[in-house]
Amino acid sequence: MVGISKYGVYLPVKRLKAEEMDRAAGGPGRGKGEKAVASFDEDSLTLGVNALYEAGVLNETSVDALFFASTTAPYLEKSSAALMAETLPLTSPQFTVDFSGTLRAASNALILGMHHIQANGARMALAAADTRLADVYSADERAVGDGAAALLLDSGTDHVAELTFATSTSQEILDVWRKPGDRFLKMTEPHFRLKFGFNNVITSLFRQFLKTSGVNPGTIHHIAVNAPNAKLLIGLLKQVNLEPAPLTLRLYQEIGHTGASFGLLNFLAELESAKVGETILWLDYGDGANALLFQKTGEAETPQIERAIGQKLYLKSYEDYLRLRNLVVSETPPMEPFTSAVMNFREKRQNYALVAQKCKTCGEVTYPHNRICRKCNAKDNFEYLPISLEGKIFTFTKEYLYPSPEGVAVTASADMDSGVRLFLQVTDSDYDKIEVGQRVRRTFRKLHDAGGFHNYFWKFRVIEG
């Protein structure tokens, strides 16, 4: 049976409080809460890669396929899934697919992945991520957050949860949309889109699921729905005498609706709250809906949702948020570093997978890559080793003249647990408290835009505590 062997959750550590949005808008307070905000060096692709690493792909040697679901992929004509596959150090998925165009892209990918696994006995990875924007100072802006989740799926037996049934329905409706060139979400009148879109589709799909699956509704222990807001979710579940898990409500209150990944995050929150043997029905809405019934078959090695929600770094102001998301208009031309598509292609294993070289002659381990061993001078005689995710700062420097949206650029040398010293930029940290000896964890980020394309690399993030 197809099931989830591992999963990972990655949420940006930056948070913007609702009260700060209210202050900036100059209007009355609309309640408490906060949202997760992707930093200037994050996009949906980097969020997805980091979620895969949280799922444990660093040590995976047999991932045959990689699917990526997002409505905000960084390229319109270029596969993000193919680039993500290059970041896996020990395996090279040969089948990569991008899913987009709808908020249920993640469950679409999972359903098709299920058939792919059944047909080929494959082991696959699925990542879902979004970084959507709503109009500044708007009520919709409060509800939209950024985040990612990832799954490792196979047909083995050592599963956290197993998929037992799936069904779908499709509906064309102008609910939420963006056209090419649109930066912000567009939505129709709330009463229309919520009644004739979300409510009607989810209700009808639930009836369809009960009829086609033969499942007694009393045997469903948890229902995960990517509802537009918590109030709607609570009202919907009351109809079947269920309540959302506290972790699910925290997603609405502290993260916001994360687009194509939100349904998956809701499902994982209910999964972590369930007992082994209980069932979770995932209803994923977007231009129709998918219904997927899972049974929890084991406990995860490391629960992910609460840990990810709890890692926070609050933005000091709404203006900081505007700068991070490049929403401040400026006549100053951006600085564009030199880059090369040829060099990017040649060094992608070194830069994306971040693997070190080990000399087969003398055993010397080095990074970055060289053709000549710096110790014994042997030529082109290396094997590759993955570099650990974490390490300890050896030294660091701060630069206040570099044009960073955060006002300071910090770089650090860190001795990684695997024995390699890395020199990387630091991100998403309290830069006033950087110290020698602090633990850091590497995180995949967008380095800059140059040459007409996005340039990605790794950075450090200080681990608090």
Short mmCIF file of C-alpha atoms in Angstrom, two decimals:
data_model
loop_
_atom_site.label_atom_id
_atom_site.label_comp_id
_atom_site.label_asym_id
_atom_site.label_seq_id
_atom_site.Cartn_x
_atom_site.Cartn_y
_atom_site.Cartn_z
CA MET A 1 0.00 0.00 0.00
CA VAL A 2 1.22 3.51 -0.82
CA GLY A 3 2.13 5.47 2.27
CA ILE A 4 4.12 8.30 3.79
CA SER A 5 7.45 7.13 5.21
CA LYS A 6 8.70 10.58 6.25
CA TYR A 7 7.55 14.18 6.11
CA GLY A 8 9.00 17.61 6.72
CA VAL A 9 7.71 21.11 7.43
CA TYR A 10 9.51 24.38 6.77
CA LEU A 11 8.08 27.76 7.75
CA PRO A 12 9.91 31.08 7.41
CA VAL A 13 11.05 32.21 10.84
CA LYS A 14 10.05 35.83 10.23
CA ARG A 15 6.63 36.82 11.57
CA LEU A 16 4.51 39.95 11.15
CA LYS A 17 1.98 40.69 13.89
CA ALA A 18 -1.59 41.62 13.01
CA GLU A 19 -1.43 44.64 15.30
CA GLU A 20 1.52 45.99 13.28
CA MET A 21 -0.49 45.61 10.06
CA ASP A 22 -3.37 47.47 11.71
CA ARG A 23 -1.04 50.28 12.80
CA ALA A 24 0.36 50.67 9.29
CA ALA A 25 -3.10 50.67 7.69
CA GLY A 26 -4.28 53.32 10.14
CA GLY A 27 -7.55 51.53 10.73
CA PRO A 28 -9.25 49.88 13.69
CA GLY A 29 -7.78 46.69 15.10
CA ARG A 30 -9.12 43.54 13.47
CA GLY A 31 -8.03 41.11 16.16
CA LYS A 32 -4.86 39.33 17.14
CA GLY A 33 -2.67 36.94 15.25
CA GLU A 34 0.37 36.93 13.02
CA LYS A 35 1.62 35.56 9.71
CA ALA A 36 4.77 33.84 8.44
CA VAL A 37 6.76 36.01 6.04
CA ALA A 38 9.32 34.76 3.55
CA SER A 39 12.52 36.78 3.68
CA PHE A 40 14.10 38.63 0.75
CA ASP A 41 16.25 35.56 -0.03
CA GLU A 42 13.37 33.06 0.00
CA ASP A 43 10.91 31.97 -2.66
CA SER A 44 8.68 28.94 -3.11
CA LEU A 45 11.56 26.86 -4.49
CA THR A 46 13.86 27.47 -1.51
CA LEU A 47 10.99 26.82 0.91
CA GLY A 48 10.32 23.50 -0.83
CA VAL A 49 13.98 22.44 -0.74
CA ASN A 50 14.22 23.22 2.97
CA ALA A 51 11.04 21.21 3.64
CA LEU A 52 12.60 18.24 1.81
CA TYR A 53 15.67 18.52 4.02
CA GLU A 54 13.45 18.61 7.10
CA ALA A 55 11.96 15.35 5.78
CA GLY A 56 15.44 13.79 5.78
CA VAL A 57 16.45 13.73 2.10
CA LEU A 58 20.07 14.44 3.15
CA ASN A 59 20.47 10.71 3.83
CA GLU A 60 18.17 9.31 1.14
CA THR A 61 19.84 7.20 -1.57
CA SER A 62 16.84 6.01 -3.59
CA VAL A 63 14.41 8.77 -4.56
CA ASP A 64 13.22 7.96 -8.10
CA ALA A 65 10.81 10.86 -8.68
CA LEU A 66 10.34 14.38 -7.36
CA PHE A 67 7.11 16.38 -7.66
CA PHE A 68 6.80 20.08 -6.80
CA ALA A 69 3.46 21.82 -6.20
CA SER A 70 3.24 25.61 -6.18
CA THR A 71 1.22 28.48 -7.63
CA THR A 72 4.21 30.83 -7.25
CA ALA A 73 7.07 28.86 -8.79
CA PRO A 74 9.98 31.20 -9.63
CA TYR A 75 9.88 30.38 -13.35
CA LEU A 76 7.02 30.29 -15.84
CA GLU A 77 9.03 28.26 -18.34
CA LYS A 78 11.63 26.21 -16.48
CA SER A 79 11.20 23.25 -14.18
CA SER A 80 11.61 24.06 -10.51
CA ALA A 81 11.33 20.35 -9.68
CA ALA A 82 14.38 19.61 -11.84
CA LEU A 83 16.41 22.24 -9.98
CA MET A 84 15.19 20.89 -6.63
CA ALA A 85 16.35 17.42 -7.63
CA GLU A 86 19.89 18.76 -7.98
CA THR A 87 19.93 19.63 -4.27
CA LEU A 88 19.65 15.97 -3.21
CA PRO A 89 23.22 14.86 -2.43
CA LEU A 90 22.94 11.05 -2.55
CA THR A 91 20.26 10.40 -5.15
CA SER A 92 19.27 11.81 -8.53
CA PRO A 93 15.53 11.58 -9.34
CA GLN A 94 15.08 11.02 -13.07
CA PHE A 95 11.36 11.86 -13.18
CA THR A 96 10.56 15.41 -12.09
CA VAL A 97 7.21 17.15 -12.49
CA ASP A 98 5.87 20.61 -11.60
CA PHE A 99 2.23 21.03 -10.53
CA SER A 100 0.65 24.49 -10.56
CA GLY A 101 -2.44 26.51 -11.41
CA THR A 102 -4.55 25.55 -8.40
CA LEU A 103 -4.47 25.54 -4.60
CA ARG A 104 -5.00 21.77 -4.63
CA ALA A 105 -1.80 21.21 -6.61
CA ALA A 106 -0.25 19.28 -3.71
CA SER A 107 -3.04 16.70 -3.48
CA ASN A 108 -3.15 16.50 -7.29
CA ALA A 109 0.55 15.62 -7.20
CA LEU A 110 0.00 13.08 -4.44
CA ILE A 111 -2.81 11.29 -6.30
CA LEU A 112 -0.77 11.04 -9.51
CA GLY A 113 2.28 10.07 -7.48
CA MET A 114 0.28 7.23 -5.94
CA HIS A 115 -0.40 5.82 -9.41
CA HIS A 116 3.24 6.29 -10.40
CA ILE A 117 4.42 4.38 -7.32
CA GLN A 118 1.91 1.56 -7.90
CA ALA A 119 2.93 1.23 -11.54
CA ASN A 120 6.70 1.44 -11.07
CA GLY A 121 7.41 0.54 -7.46
CA ALA A 122 9.11 3.93 -7.20
CA ARG A 123 10.08 5.94 -4.15
CA MET A 124 9.16 9.59 -4.60
CA ALA A 125 9.45 12.95 -2.90
CA LEU A 126 6.74 15.60 -2.97
CA ALA A 127 7.24 19.22 -1.93
CA ALA A 128 4.59 21.95 -1.81
CA ALA A 129 5.30 25.63 -1.18
CA ASP A 130 3.93 29.09 -1.90
CA THR A 131 4.83 32.75 -1.34
CA ARG A 132 1.70 34.61 -2.41
CA LEU A 133 1.03 38.32 -2.01
CA ALA A 134 -2.23 40.15 -1.36
CA ASP A 135 -2.79 43.91 -1.77
CA VAL A 136 -0.83 45.92 0.79
CA TYR A 137 -2.85 47.24 3.75
CA SER A 138 -5.76 44.94 2.81
CA ALA A 139 -7.71 42.52 4.98
CA ASP A 140 -6.70 39.70 2.64
CA GLU A 141 -3.04 40.45 3.36
CA ARG A 142 -3.56 39.43 6.99
CA ALA A 143 -4.77 35.96 6.00
CA VAL A 144 -1.98 35.03 3.56
CA GLY A 145 1.24 33.47 4.84
CA ASP A 146 4.25 31.60 3.44
CA GLY A 147 5.27 28.01 4.09
CA ALA A 148 6.14 24.57 2.76
CA ALA A 149 5.72 20.88 3.49
CA ALA A 150 7.26 17.76 1.96
CA LEU A 151 6.55 14.02 1.89
CA LEU A 152 8.54 10.90 1.10
CA LEU A 153 6.22 8.25 -0.38
CA ASP A 154 6.68 4.58 -1.29
CA SER A 155 4.93 1.21 -1.37
CA GLY A 156 6.85 -0.28 1.57
CA THR A 157 5.60 -1.11 5.04
CA ASP A 158 7.38 1.32 7.38
CA HIS A 159 4.90 4.18 7.12
CA VAL A 160 3.64 7.03 9.25
CA ALA A 161 0.35 6.99 7.35
CA GLU A 162 -1.13 5.00 4.48
CA LEU A 163 -3.50 6.20 1.76
CA THR A 164 -6.59 3.99 1.60
CA PHE A 165 -8.91 5.88 -0.77
CA ALA A 166 -9.01 8.96 -3.02
CA THR A 167 -11.67 10.67 -5.11
CA SER A 168 -11.97 14.05 -6.84
CA THR A 169 -14.33 16.61 -8.31
CA SER A 170 -13.71 19.60 -10.59
CA GLN A 171 -15.45 22.98 -10.76
CA GLU A 172 -14.72 26.09 -12.79
CA ILE A 173 -15.30 29.23 -10.74
CA LEU A 174 -13.58 32.61 -10.44
CA ASP A 175 -12.67 32.30 -6.78
CA VAL A 176 -9.03 33.32 -6.30
CA TRP A 177 -6.76 33.89 -9.29
CA ARG A 178 -3.75 35.64 -10.80
CA LYS A 179 -2.92 36.30 -14.46
CA PRO A 180 0.62 36.52 -15.89
CA GLY A 181 2.01 39.83 -14.66
CA ASP A 182 -0.33 40.05 -11.65
CA ARG A 183 1.64 40.48 -8.47
CA PHE A 184 -1.25 40.32 -6.02
CA LEU A 185 -4.13 37.87 -5.53
CA LYS A 186 -7.50 38.72 -7.05
CA MET A 187 -10.71 37.52 -5.40
CA THR A 188 -14.40 37.76 -6.21
CA GLU A 189 -17.04 38.90 -3.70
CA PRO A 190 -16.62 36.78 -0.53
CA HIS A 191 -20.24 35.61 -0.17
CA PHE A 192 -20.31 34.32 -3.75
CA ARG A 193 -16.96 32.56 -3.77
CA LEU A 194 -17.35 31.01 -0.32
CA LYS A 195 -20.90 29.77 -0.84
CA PHE A 196 -20.82 28.64 -4.46
CA GLY A 197 -17.14 27.74 -4.38
CA PHE A 198 -15.76 26.40 -1.12
CA ASN A 199 -18.95 25.41 0.77
CA ASN A 200 -20.80 23.80 -2.14
CA VAL A 201 -17.75 21.95 -3.48
CA ILE A 202 -16.56 20.59 -0.12
CA THR A 203 -20.08 19.51 0.91
CA SER A 204 -20.71 17.79 -2.41
CA LEU A 205 -17.30 16.09 -2.40
CA PHE A 206 -17.86 14.79 1.14
CA ARG A 207 -21.14 13.18 0.06
CA GLN A 208 -19.43 11.77 -3.04
CA PHE A 209 -16.62 10.36 -0.89
CA LEU A 210 -19.03 8.60 1.50
CA LYS A 211 -20.97 7.11 -1.39
CA THR A 212 -18.02 5.85 -3.45
CA SER A 213 -15.82 4.70 -0.55
CA GLY A 214 -18.52 3.07 1.55
CA VAL A 215 -16.90 4.58 4.65
CA ASN A 216 -19.12 5.14 7.69
CA PRO A 217 -18.75 8.84 8.64
CA GLY A 218 -18.57 7.81 12.29
CA THR A 219 -15.26 6.02 11.62
CA ILE A 220 -13.54 9.22 10.42
CA HIS A 221 -11.58 10.58 13.37
CA HIS A 222 -10.05 13.72 11.83
CA ILE A 223 -10.86 15.92 8.84
CA ALA A 224 -8.26 18.31 7.41
CA VAL A 225 -9.59 21.08 5.13
CA ASN A 226 -7.68 24.00 3.64
CA ALA A 227 -10.52 26.37 4.47
CA PRO A 228 -10.01 30.10 3.74
CA ASN A 229 -10.29 30.93 7.46
CA ALA A 230 -10.55 29.24 10.86
CA LYS A 231 -14.17 30.33 11.46
CA LEU A 232 -15.29 28.61 8.28
CA LEU A 233 -13.31 25.48 9.18
CA ILE A 234 -14.81 25.25 12.67
CA GLY A 235 -18.35 25.71 11.32
CA LEU A 236 -17.80 23.04 8.68
CA LEU A 237 -16.47 20.46 11.13
CA LYS A 238 -19.27 21.10 13.61
CA GLN A 239 -21.66 19.65 11.03
CA VAL A 240 -19.96 16.27 11.46
CA ASN A 241 -19.35 16.62 15.22
CA LEU A 242 -15.60 17.12 14.89
CA GLU A 243 -13.22 19.87 15.96
CA PRO A 244 -9.93 20.97 14.37
CA ALA A 245 -6.78 19.98 16.21
CA PRO A 246 -5.12 22.76 18.25
CA LEU A 247 -2.11 22.57 15.89
CA THR A 248 -4.42 23.21 12.94
CA LEU A 249 -5.87 26.32 14.58
CA ARG A 250 -2.34 27.56 15.30
CA LEU A 251 -1.61 27.43 11.57
CA TYR A 252 -4.44 29.88 10.95
CA GLN A 253 -3.55 32.09 13.92
CA GLU A 254 0.24 32.18 13.59
CA ILE A 255 1.12 31.32 9.98
CA GLY A 256 -1.71 32.24 7.62
CA HIS A 257 -3.02 30.49 4.50
CA THR A 258 0.08 29.21 2.69
CA GLY A 259 -1.47 28.53 -0.69
CA ALA A 260 -0.77 25.16 -2.31
CA SER A 261 1.00 23.89 0.81
CA PHE A 262 -1.77 24.82 3.26
CA GLY A 263 -3.93 21.75 2.71
CA LEU A 264 -0.88 19.53 3.24
CA LEU A 265 0.10 21.45 6.39
CA ASN A 266 -3.47 21.04 7.71
CA PHE A 267 -3.31 17.31 7.02
CA LEU A 268 0.05 16.97 8.82
CA ALA A 269 -1.27 18.94 11.81
CA GLU A 270 -4.22 16.54 12.11
CA LEU A 271 -1.90 13.56 11.54
CA GLU A 272 0.37 14.61 14.39
CA SER A 273 -2.66 15.06 16.66
CA ALA A 274 -4.12 11.63 15.76
CA LYS A 275 -3.49 8.33 17.52
CA VAL A 276 -2.06 5.34 15.68
CA GLY A 277 -4.94 3.53 13.98
CA GLU A 278 -7.12 6.62 13.57
CA THR A 279 -8.20 7.92 10.17
CA ILE A 280 -7.66 11.37 8.66
CA LEU A 281 -9.73 12.62 5.73
CA TRP A 282 -7.97 15.37 3.77
CA LEU A 283 -10.31 17.59 1.73
CA ASP A 284 -8.17 19.80 -0.50
CA TYR A 285 -10.07 22.65 -2.17
CA GLY A 286 -9.17 24.59 -5.32
CA ASP A 287 -11.10 24.67 -8.64
CA GLY A 288 -12.88 21.61 -7.34
CA ALA A 289 -11.51 19.42 -4.59
CA ASN A 290 -9.75 16.15 -3.75
CA ALA A 291 -10.65 13.77 -0.93
CA LEU A 292 -7.88 11.53 0.38
CA LEU A 293 -8.41 9.12 3.27
CA PHE A 294 -5.36 8.13 5.32
CA GLN A 295 -4.88 5.86 8.28
CA LYS A 296 -2.15 6.68 10.78
CA THR A 297 0.10 3.63 11.05
CA GLY A 298 3.05 4.95 13.07
CA GLU A 299 4.56 7.89 14.89
CA ALA A 300 6.99 10.27 13.22
CA GLU A 301 10.56 10.26 14.52
CA THR A 302 10.39 14.02 14.99
CA PRO A 303 7.02 15.86 15.07
CA GLN A 304 7.33 18.85 12.77
CA ILE A 305 4.41 21.25 13.06
CA GLU A 306 4.87 22.67 16.57
CA ARG A 307 8.64 22.94 16.11
CA ALA A 308 8.22 24.88 12.86
CA ILE A 309 5.53 27.18 14.28
CA GLY A 310 7.64 27.89 17.35
CA GLN A 311 10.72 29.16 15.47
CA LYS A 312 10.03 32.90 15.25
CA LEU A 313 11.80 36.16 14.61
CA TYR A 314 9.38 39.10 14.69
CA LEU A 315 9.67 41.92 12.19
CA LYS A 316 9.97 45.29 13.92
CA SER A 317 7.60 47.08 11.59
CA TYR A 318 5.30 46.78 8.59
CA GLU A 319 7.86 48.81 6.66
CA ASP A 320 10.40 46.03 7.24
CA TYR A 321 7.89 43.63 5.71
CA LEU A 322 7.52 45.85 2.62
CA ARG A 323 11.28 45.95 2.14
CA LEU A 324 11.66 42.19 2.53
CA ARG A 325 9.01 41.50 -0.09
CA ASN A 326 10.39 44.14 -2.47
CA LEU A 327 7.21 46.22 -2.24
CA VAL A 328 8.95 49.57 -1.81
CA VAL A 329 9.24 51.58 -5.04
CA SER A 330 12.73 52.97 -5.67
CA GLU A 331 14.43 54.70 -8.59
CA THR A 332 17.82 53.33 -7.56
CA PRO A 333 18.75 50.54 -10.01
CA PRO A 334 19.41 47.21 -8.30
CA MET A 335 22.99 45.99 -8.13
CA GLU A 336 23.40 42.99 -10.44
CA PRO A 337 26.39 40.74 -9.74
CA PHE A 338 28.16 38.85 -12.48
CA THR A 339 26.83 35.36 -13.16
CA SER A 340 27.11 32.75 -15.87
CA ALA A 341 24.67 30.08 -17.03
CA VAL A 342 27.66 27.93 -18.08
CA MET A 343 29.32 28.24 -14.67
CA ASN A 344 25.99 27.62 -12.97
CA PHE A 345 25.61 24.37 -14.94
CA ARG A 346 29.19 23.24 -14.36
CA GLU A 347 29.11 23.79 -10.60
CA LYS A 348 25.53 22.75 -9.82
CA ARG A 349 26.53 19.61 -7.87
CA GLN A 350 28.90 21.64 -5.73
CA ASN A 351 26.45 24.51 -5.22
CA TYR A 352 23.02 22.84 -5.05
CA ALA A 353 23.70 19.47 -3.41
CA LEU A 354 26.55 20.99 -1.35
CA VAL A 355 28.69 17.86 -1.33
CA ALA A 356 32.37 17.79 -0.35
CA GLN A 357 35.20 15.97 -2.14
CA LYS A 358 37.13 13.14 -0.51
CA CYS A 359 40.43 12.19 -2.12
CA LYS A 360 40.54 8.45 -2.85
CA THR A 361 44.33 8.52 -2.56
CA CYS A 362 44.93 10.20 0.80
CA GLY A 363 41.43 10.71 2.26
CA GLU A 364 41.61 14.53 2.40
CA VAL A 365 38.13 16.14 2.48
CA THR A 366 37.69 19.56 0.84
CA TYR A 367 35.09 22.09 -0.19
CA PRO A 368 34.78 23.83 -2.64
CA HIS A 369 35.73 21.35 -5.34
CA ASN A 370 39.15 21.16 -7.00
CA ARG A 371 40.60 18.87 -9.64
CA ILE A 372 43.90 18.57 -7.73
CA CYS A 373 44.04 17.29 -4.13
CA ARG A 374 45.54 20.02 -1.98
CA LYS A 375 47.30 17.44 0.20
CA CYS A 376 48.73 14.76 -2.10
CA ASN A 377 48.31 16.41 -5.55
CA ALA A 378 46.35 13.46 -6.96
CA LYS A 379 44.27 14.55 -9.97
CA ASP A 380 40.56 13.84 -10.58
CA ASN A 381 40.45 11.02 -8.03
CA PHE A 382 37.60 12.00 -5.70
CA GLU A 383 34.39 10.65 -4.26
CA TYR A 384 31.58 12.86 -2.96
CA LEU A 385 30.33 13.17 0.62
CA PRO A 386 27.27 15.13 1.82
CA ILE A 387 28.04 18.00 4.17
CA SER A 388 26.11 17.94 7.45
CA LEU A 389 23.23 20.37 8.00
CA GLU A 390 24.64 21.84 11.21
CA GLY A 391 27.92 23.24 12.51
CA LYS A 392 29.50 25.81 14.85
CA ILE A 393 30.65 29.36 14.01
CA PHE A 394 34.44 29.68 13.88
CA THR A 395 34.52 33.36 12.92
CA PHE A 396 32.22 35.96 11.33
CA THR A 397 32.11 39.46 9.88
CA LYS A 398 29.46 42.18 9.47
CA GLU A 399 29.14 44.51 6.48
CA TYR A 400 26.99 47.64 6.77
CA LEU A 401 27.63 49.09 3.30
CA TYR A 402 26.37 46.10 1.30
CA PRO A 403 22.89 46.95 -0.10
CA SER A 404 20.90 44.45 1.96
CA PRO A 405 17.17 44.91 2.69
CA GLU A 406 18.05 44.16 6.32
CA GLY A 407 20.67 46.93 6.59
CA VAL A 408 23.54 44.58 7.40
CA ALA A 409 25.14 41.59 5.69
CA VAL A 410 26.73 38.94 7.91
CA THR A 411 29.01 36.15 6.71
CA ALA A 412 30.46 33.36 8.83
CA SER A 413 32.93 30.51 8.69
CA ALA A 414 31.56 27.47 10.48
CA ASP A 415 33.03 24.08 11.27
CA MET A 416 30.38 21.63 10.14
CA ASP A 417 29.70 18.43 12.07
CA SER A 418 30.88 16.41 9.06
CA GLY A 419 34.37 17.97 9.28
CA VAL A 420 34.25 20.65 6.56
CA ARG A 421 34.57 24.38 7.15
CA LEU A 422 32.02 26.41 5.19
CA PHE A 423 31.99 30.16 4.51
CA LEU A 424 28.41 31.34 3.94
CA GLN A 425 26.16 34.34 4.41
CA VAL A 426 23.97 34.39 7.53
CA THR A 427 20.21 34.93 7.29
CA ASP A 428 17.11 34.97 9.53
CA SER A 429 19.06 35.62 12.74
CA ASP A 430 19.47 38.32 15.38
CA TYR A 431 22.58 39.89 13.88
CA ASP A 432 23.33 41.90 17.03
CA LYS A 433 23.80 38.66 18.97
CA ILE A 434 26.00 36.71 16.55
CA GLU A 435 28.83 35.04 18.48
CA VAL A 436 31.72 32.66 17.89
CA GLY A 437 30.69 29.16 18.95
CA GLN A 438 26.98 29.52 18.09
CA ARG A 439 25.31 26.59 16.39
CA VAL A 440 24.14 27.20 12.82
CA ARG A 441 22.05 25.22 10.36
CA ARG A 442 22.35 25.63 6.62
CA THR A 443 19.26 26.66 4.67
CA PHE A 444 18.71 26.87 0.89
CA ARG A 445 18.16 30.45 -0.29
CA LYS A 446 18.01 32.71 -3.32
CA LEU A 447 21.38 34.41 -3.47
CA HIS A 448 20.48 37.08 -6.05
CA ASP A 449 18.97 37.66 -9.48
CA ALA A 450 21.53 38.12 -12.24
CA GLY A 451 21.97 37.13 -15.86
CA GLY A 452 18.20 37.09 -16.24
CA PHE A 453 17.76 34.11 -13.91
CA HIS A 454 17.59 33.26 -10.20
CA ASN A 455 20.84 32.23 -8.50
CA TYR A 456 20.49 29.85 -5.55
CA PHE A 457 22.95 28.78 -2.87
CA TRP A 458 23.08 27.95 0.83
CA LYS A 459 23.21 30.24 3.85
CA PHE A 460 23.50 29.82 7.61
CA ARG A 461 20.75 30.39 10.15
CA VAL A 462 21.63 30.58 13.84
CA ILE A 463 19.96 27.88 15.91
CA GLU A 464 18.49 29.43 19.03
CA GLY A 465 18.97 27.71 22.38
#
